[in-house]
Short mmCIF file of C-alpha atoms in Angstrom, two decimals:
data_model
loop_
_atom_site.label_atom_id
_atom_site.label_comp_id
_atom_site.label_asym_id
_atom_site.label_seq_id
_atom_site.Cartn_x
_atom_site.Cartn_y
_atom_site.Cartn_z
CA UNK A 1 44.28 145.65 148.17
CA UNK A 2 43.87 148.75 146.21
CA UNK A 3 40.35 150.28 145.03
CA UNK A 4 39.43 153.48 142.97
CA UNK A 5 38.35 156.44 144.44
CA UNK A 6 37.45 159.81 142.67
CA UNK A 7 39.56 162.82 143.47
CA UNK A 8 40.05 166.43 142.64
CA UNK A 9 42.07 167.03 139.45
CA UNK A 10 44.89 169.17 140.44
CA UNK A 11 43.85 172.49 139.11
CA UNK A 12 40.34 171.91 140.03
CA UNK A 13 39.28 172.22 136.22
CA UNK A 14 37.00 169.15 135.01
CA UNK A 15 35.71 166.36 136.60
CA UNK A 16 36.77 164.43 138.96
CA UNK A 17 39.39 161.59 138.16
CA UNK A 18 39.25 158.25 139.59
CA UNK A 19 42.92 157.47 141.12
CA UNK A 20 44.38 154.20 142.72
CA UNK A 21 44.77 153.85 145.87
CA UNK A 22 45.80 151.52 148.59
CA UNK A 23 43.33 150.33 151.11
CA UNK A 24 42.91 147.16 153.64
CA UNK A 25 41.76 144.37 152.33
CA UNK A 26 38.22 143.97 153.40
CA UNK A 27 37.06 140.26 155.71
CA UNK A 28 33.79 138.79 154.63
CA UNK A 29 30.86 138.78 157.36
CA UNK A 30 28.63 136.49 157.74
CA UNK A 31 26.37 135.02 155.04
CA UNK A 32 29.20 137.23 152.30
CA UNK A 33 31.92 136.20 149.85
CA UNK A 34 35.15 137.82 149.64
CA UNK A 35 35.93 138.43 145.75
CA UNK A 36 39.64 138.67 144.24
CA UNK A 37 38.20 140.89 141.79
CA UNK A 38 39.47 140.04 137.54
CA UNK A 39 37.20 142.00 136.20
CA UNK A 40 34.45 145.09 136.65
CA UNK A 41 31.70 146.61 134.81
CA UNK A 42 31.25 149.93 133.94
CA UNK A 43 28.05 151.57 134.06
CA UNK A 44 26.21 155.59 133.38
CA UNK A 45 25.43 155.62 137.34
CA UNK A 46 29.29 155.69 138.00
CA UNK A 47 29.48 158.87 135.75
CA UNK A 48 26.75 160.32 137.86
CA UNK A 49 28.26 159.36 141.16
CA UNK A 50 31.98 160.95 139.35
CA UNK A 51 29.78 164.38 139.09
CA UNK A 52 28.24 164.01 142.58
CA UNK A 53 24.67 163.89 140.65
CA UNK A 54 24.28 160.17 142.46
CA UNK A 55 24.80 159.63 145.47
CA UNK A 56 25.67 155.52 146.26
CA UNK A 57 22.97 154.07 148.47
CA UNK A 58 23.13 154.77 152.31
CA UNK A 59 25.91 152.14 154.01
CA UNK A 60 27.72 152.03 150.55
CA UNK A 61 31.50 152.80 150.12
CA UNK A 62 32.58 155.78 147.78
CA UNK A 63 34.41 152.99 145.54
CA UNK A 64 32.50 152.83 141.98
CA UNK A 65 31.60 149.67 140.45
CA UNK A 66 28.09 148.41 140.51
CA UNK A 67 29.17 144.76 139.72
CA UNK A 68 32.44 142.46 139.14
CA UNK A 69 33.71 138.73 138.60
CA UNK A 70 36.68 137.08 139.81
CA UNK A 71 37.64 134.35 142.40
CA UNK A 72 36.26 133.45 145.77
CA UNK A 73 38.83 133.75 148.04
CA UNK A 74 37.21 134.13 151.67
CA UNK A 75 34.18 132.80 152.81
CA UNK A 76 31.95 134.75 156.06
CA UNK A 77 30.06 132.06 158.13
CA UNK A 78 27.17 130.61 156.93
CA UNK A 79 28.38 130.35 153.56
CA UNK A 80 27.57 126.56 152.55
CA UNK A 81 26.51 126.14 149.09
CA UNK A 82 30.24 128.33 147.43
CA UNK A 83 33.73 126.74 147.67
CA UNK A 84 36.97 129.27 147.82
CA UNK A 85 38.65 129.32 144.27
CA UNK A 86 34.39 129.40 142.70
CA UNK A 87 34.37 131.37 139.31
CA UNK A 88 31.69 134.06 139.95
CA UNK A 89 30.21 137.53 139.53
CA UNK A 90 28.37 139.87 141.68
CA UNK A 91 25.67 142.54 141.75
CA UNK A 92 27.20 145.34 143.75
CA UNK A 93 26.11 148.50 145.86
CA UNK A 94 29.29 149.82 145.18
CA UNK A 95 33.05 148.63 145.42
CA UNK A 96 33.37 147.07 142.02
CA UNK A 97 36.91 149.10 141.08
CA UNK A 98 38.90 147.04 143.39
CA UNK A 99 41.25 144.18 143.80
CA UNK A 100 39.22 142.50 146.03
CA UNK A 101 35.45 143.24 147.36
CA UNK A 102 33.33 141.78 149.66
CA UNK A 103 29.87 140.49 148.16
CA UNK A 104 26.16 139.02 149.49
CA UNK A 105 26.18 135.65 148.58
CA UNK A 106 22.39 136.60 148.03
CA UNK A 107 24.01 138.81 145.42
CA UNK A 108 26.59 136.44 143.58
CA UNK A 109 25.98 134.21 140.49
CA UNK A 110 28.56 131.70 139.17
CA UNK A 111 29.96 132.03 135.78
CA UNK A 112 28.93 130.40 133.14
CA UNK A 113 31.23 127.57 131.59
CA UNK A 114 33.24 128.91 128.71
CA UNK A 115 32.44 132.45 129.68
CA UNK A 116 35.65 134.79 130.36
CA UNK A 117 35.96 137.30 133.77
CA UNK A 118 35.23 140.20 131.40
CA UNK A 119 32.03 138.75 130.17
CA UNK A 120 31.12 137.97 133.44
CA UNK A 121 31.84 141.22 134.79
CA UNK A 122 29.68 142.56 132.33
CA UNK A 123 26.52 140.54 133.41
CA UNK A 124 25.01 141.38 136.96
CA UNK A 125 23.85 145.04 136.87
CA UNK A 126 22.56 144.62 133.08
CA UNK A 127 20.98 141.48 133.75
CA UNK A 128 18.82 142.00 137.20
CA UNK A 129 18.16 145.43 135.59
CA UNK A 130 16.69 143.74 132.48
CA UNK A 131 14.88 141.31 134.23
CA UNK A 132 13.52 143.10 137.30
CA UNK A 133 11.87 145.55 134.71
CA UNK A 134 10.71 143.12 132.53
CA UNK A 135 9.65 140.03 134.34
CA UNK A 136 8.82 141.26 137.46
CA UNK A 137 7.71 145.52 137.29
CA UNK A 138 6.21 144.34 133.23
CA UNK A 139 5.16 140.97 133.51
CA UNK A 140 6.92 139.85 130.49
CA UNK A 141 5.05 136.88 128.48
CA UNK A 142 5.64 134.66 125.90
CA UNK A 143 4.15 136.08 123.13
CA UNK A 144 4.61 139.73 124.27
CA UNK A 145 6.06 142.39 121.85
CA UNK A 146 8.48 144.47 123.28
CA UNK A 147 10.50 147.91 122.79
CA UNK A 148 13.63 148.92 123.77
CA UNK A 149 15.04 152.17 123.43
CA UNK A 150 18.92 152.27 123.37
CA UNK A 151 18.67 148.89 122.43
CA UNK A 152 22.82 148.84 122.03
CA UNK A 153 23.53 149.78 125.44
CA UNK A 154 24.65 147.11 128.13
CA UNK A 155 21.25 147.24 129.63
CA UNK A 156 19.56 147.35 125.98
CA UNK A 157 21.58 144.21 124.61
CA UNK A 158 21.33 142.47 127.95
CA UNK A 159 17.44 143.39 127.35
CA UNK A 160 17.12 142.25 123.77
CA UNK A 161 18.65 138.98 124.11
CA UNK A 162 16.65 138.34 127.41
CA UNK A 163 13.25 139.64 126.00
CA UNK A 164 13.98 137.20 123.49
CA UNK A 165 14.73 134.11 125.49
CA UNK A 166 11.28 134.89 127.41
CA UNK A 167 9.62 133.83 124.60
CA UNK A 168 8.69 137.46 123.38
CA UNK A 169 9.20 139.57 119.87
CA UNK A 170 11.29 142.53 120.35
CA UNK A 171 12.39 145.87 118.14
CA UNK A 172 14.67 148.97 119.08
CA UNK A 173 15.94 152.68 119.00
CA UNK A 174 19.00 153.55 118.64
CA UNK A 175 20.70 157.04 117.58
CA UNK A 176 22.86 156.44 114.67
CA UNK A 177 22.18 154.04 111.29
CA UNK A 178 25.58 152.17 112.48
CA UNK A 179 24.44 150.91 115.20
CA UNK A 180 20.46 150.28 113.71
CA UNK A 181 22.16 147.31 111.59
CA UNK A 182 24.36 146.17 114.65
CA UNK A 183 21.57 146.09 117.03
CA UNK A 184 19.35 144.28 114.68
CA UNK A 185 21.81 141.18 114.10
CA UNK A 186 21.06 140.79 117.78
CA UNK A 187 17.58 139.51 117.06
CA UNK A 188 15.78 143.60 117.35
CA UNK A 189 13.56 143.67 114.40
CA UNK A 190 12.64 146.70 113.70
CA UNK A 191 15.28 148.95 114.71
CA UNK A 192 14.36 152.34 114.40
CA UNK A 193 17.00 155.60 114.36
CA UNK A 194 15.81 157.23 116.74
CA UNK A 195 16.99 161.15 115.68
CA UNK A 196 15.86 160.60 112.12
CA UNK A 197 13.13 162.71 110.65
CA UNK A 198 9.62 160.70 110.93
CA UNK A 199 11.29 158.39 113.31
CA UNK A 200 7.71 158.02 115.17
CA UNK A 201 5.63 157.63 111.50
CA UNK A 202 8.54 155.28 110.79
CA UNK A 203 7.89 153.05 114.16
CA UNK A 204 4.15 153.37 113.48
CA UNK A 205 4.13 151.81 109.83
CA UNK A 206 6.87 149.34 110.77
CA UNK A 207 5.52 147.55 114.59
CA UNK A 208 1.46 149.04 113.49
CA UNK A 209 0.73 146.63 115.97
CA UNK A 210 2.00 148.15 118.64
CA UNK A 211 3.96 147.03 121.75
CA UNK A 212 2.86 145.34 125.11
CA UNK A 213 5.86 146.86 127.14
CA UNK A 214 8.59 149.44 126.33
CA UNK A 215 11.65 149.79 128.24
CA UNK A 216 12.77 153.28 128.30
CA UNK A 217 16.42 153.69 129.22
CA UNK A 218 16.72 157.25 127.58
CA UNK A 219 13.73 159.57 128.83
CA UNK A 220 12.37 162.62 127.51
CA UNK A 221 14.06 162.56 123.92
CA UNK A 222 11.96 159.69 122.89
CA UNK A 223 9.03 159.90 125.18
CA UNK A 224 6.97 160.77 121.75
CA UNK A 225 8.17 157.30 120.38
CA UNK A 226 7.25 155.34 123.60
CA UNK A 227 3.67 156.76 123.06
CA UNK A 228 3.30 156.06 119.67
CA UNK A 229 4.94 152.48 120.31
CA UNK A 230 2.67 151.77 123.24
CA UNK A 231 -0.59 149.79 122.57
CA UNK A 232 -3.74 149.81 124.79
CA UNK A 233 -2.70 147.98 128.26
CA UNK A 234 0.95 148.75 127.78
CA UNK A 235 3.68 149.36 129.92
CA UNK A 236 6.10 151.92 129.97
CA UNK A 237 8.75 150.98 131.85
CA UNK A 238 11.14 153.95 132.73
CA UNK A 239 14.89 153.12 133.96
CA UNK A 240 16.96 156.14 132.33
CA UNK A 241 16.88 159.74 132.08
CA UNK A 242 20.08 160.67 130.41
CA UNK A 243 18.07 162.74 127.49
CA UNK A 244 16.32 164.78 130.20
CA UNK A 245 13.51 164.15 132.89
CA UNK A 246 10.90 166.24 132.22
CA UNK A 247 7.86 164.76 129.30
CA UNK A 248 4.74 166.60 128.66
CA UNK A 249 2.07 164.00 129.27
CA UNK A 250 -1.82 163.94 128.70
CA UNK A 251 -3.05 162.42 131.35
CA UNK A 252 -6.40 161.81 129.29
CA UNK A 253 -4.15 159.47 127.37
CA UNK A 254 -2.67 157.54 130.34
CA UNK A 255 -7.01 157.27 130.95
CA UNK A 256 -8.23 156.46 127.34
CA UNK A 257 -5.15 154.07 126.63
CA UNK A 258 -5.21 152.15 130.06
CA UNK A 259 -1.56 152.90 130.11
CA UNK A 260 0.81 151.63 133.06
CA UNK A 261 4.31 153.92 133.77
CA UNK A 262 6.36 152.75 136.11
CA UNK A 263 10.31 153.82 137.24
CA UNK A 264 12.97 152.45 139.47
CA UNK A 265 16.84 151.62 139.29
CA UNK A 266 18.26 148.33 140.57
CA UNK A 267 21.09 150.10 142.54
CA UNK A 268 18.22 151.99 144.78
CA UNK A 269 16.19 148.54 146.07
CA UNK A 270 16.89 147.28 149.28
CA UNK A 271 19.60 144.77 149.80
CA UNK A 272 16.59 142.16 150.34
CA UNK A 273 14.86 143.20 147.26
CA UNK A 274 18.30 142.80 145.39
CA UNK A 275 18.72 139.43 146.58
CA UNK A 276 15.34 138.18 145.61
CA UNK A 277 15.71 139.80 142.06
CA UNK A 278 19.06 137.30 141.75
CA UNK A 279 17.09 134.45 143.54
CA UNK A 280 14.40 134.66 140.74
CA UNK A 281 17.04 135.01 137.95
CA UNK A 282 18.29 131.69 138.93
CA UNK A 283 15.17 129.78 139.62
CA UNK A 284 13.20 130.64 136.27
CA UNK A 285 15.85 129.69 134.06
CA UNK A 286 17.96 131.69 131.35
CA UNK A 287 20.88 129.91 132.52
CA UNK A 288 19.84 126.98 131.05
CA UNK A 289 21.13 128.06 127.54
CA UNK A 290 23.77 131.15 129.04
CA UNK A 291 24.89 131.98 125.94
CA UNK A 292 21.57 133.31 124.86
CA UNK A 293 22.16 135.86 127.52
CA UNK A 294 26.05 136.05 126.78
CA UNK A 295 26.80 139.95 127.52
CA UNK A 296 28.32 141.88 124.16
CA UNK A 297 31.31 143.57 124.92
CA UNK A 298 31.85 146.90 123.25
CA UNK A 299 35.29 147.27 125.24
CA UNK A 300 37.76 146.13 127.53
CA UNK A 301 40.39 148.47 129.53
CA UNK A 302 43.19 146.94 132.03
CA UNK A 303 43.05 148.79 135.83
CA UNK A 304 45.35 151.72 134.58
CA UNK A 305 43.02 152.86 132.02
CA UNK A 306 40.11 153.40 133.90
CA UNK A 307 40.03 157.09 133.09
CA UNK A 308 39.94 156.20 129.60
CA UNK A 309 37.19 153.84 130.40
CA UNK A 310 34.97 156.30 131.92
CA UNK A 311 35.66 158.94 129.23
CA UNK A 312 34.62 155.97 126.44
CA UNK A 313 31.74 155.60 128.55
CA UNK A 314 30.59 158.71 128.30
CA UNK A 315 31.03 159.37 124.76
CA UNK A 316 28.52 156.77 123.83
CA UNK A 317 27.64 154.75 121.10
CA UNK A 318 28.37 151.94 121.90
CA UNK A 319 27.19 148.52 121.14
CA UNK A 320 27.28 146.62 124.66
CA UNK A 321 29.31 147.51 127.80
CA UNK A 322 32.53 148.53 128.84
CA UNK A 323 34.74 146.45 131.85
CA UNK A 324 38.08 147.40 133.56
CA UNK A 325 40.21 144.01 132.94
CA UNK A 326 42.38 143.73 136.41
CA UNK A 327 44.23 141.02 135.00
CA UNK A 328 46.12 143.22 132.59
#
């Protein structure tokens, strides 16, 4: 097999580079799948782990990739309910950039008919993200109004469509007018910009209302929008800190407003916790109409362009996420 590891550029100038490399091909334990891998995800916490500012979880290999789909092509004892050839995708510690990786079966989800590797690949991390803040950390309702902020990320979109199929309302930031229209054709109504002058009088006079829970994958550059958006009893539901960590915060208004902050990342939960996040997933039902929850796909790079990949990545602005096609 071969798998991605990041390495030293040459003349130590910039960041690390993620280079090919051949490796043994792992054997499934017991109670896990080996995966010949089509397709992986791409997600911010690889940057972060590229710049050593995120470290993967204790017992995790240095290989990126936070999720993947492909082929089952080993089964570990105790393995029952999955057949070897099964379509399916994963929810990773780590070891998505490979050929092959070994999976939980706790952890795995099959494809969806009709769905390709690269849309699969794109599901697992944005999904149990999604719906471990929303369901289970916000208590999502039908009925509920909901705000996301970088509502055309892979979490965002993945967030939107989900909110949506809960039964709930649900608007959006985003940074850029391009993207305010794109976002909105996903079913975000309003979509605010979120670097616009008046952005938080415009959120005000367009959702007066307010909002029941916001998911806040962005941090301190709209953490004046999140409190404006918030009604009494909300939830603020923090996942991503890529605008900066640090909010001023009156405390009084947490008091007065009965308001409920909360934080965590998928990646960090124990493998347990993990596994009951994909248990619920596929107990309360959004796979009964998948395509609701179909991922959007800003783009797709074969193996050797992973550097490109990560460099799109970072850039931004991008409607949906970004997946390494193995295949090509």
């Amino acid at each position: 097999m071969r798998h991605v590891l990041f390495q030293d550029p040459p003349a130590s100038a910039g960041p690390p580079v993620p280079v090919w490399i051949d490796a043994s091909t792992p054997t499934p334990g017991p109670d896990q799948v080996l995966i010949e891998v089509h397709a992986a995800g791409l997600n911010r916490a690889d940057l972060l782990q590229r710049d050593a500012d995120y470290r993967p979880p204790a017992g995790e290999s240095a290989v990126p990739g936070l999720e993947c789909a492909g082929r089952i092509v080993a089964l570990g004892s105790g393995v029952t309910d999955l057949r070897i050839g099964d379509r399916v995708c994963a929810l990773l510690g780590s070891g998505g950039y490979a050929t092959h990786v070994v999976a939980p079966r706790a952890q795995v989800l099959t494809v969806p008919d009709g769905w390709s590797m690269t849309e699969a690949a794109a599901l697992p991390e944005a999904l149990a993200t999604a719906w471990w803040n929303l369901r289970t950390l916000g208590g999502l309702r039908p009925g509920d109004r909901v705000l996301v902020h970088a509502a055309n990320s892979g979490v965002g979109t993945m967030a939107v469509r989900l909110a949506r199929a809960l039964g709930a309302s649900v608007a959006g930031t985003v940074r850029t007018a391009a993207l305010a229209e794109r976002v909105r054709v996903l079913g975000a109504d309003p979509v605010v910009v979120s670097t616009a002058p008046g952005a938080e009088r415009t959120l005000r006079e367009q959702a007066p209302e307010g909002f029941d829970i916001v998911l806040d994958l962005v941090g301190a550059a709209v953490a004046g929008l999140t409190l404006t958006g918030l009604r009494t009893g909300g939830r603020w539901l923090c996942v991503g800190v890529l605008s900066g960590d640090e909010v001023a915060l009156s405390l009084r208004t947490v008091i007065r407003r009965r308001l409920v902050l909360t934080g965590g990342s998928i990646r960090s939960l124990p493998a347990a916790e993990k596994a009951a996040v994909i248990a619920d997933v596929r107990r309360c039902g959004p796979w009964a109409a998948p395509d609701a929850l179909r991922p959007v796909l800003a783009a797709a790079y074969p193996a050797a362009g992973v550097t490109a990949a990560l460099e799109h990545l970072e850039r931004g602005g991008l409607l949906g996420k970004i997946v390494l096609d193995l295949t090509r």
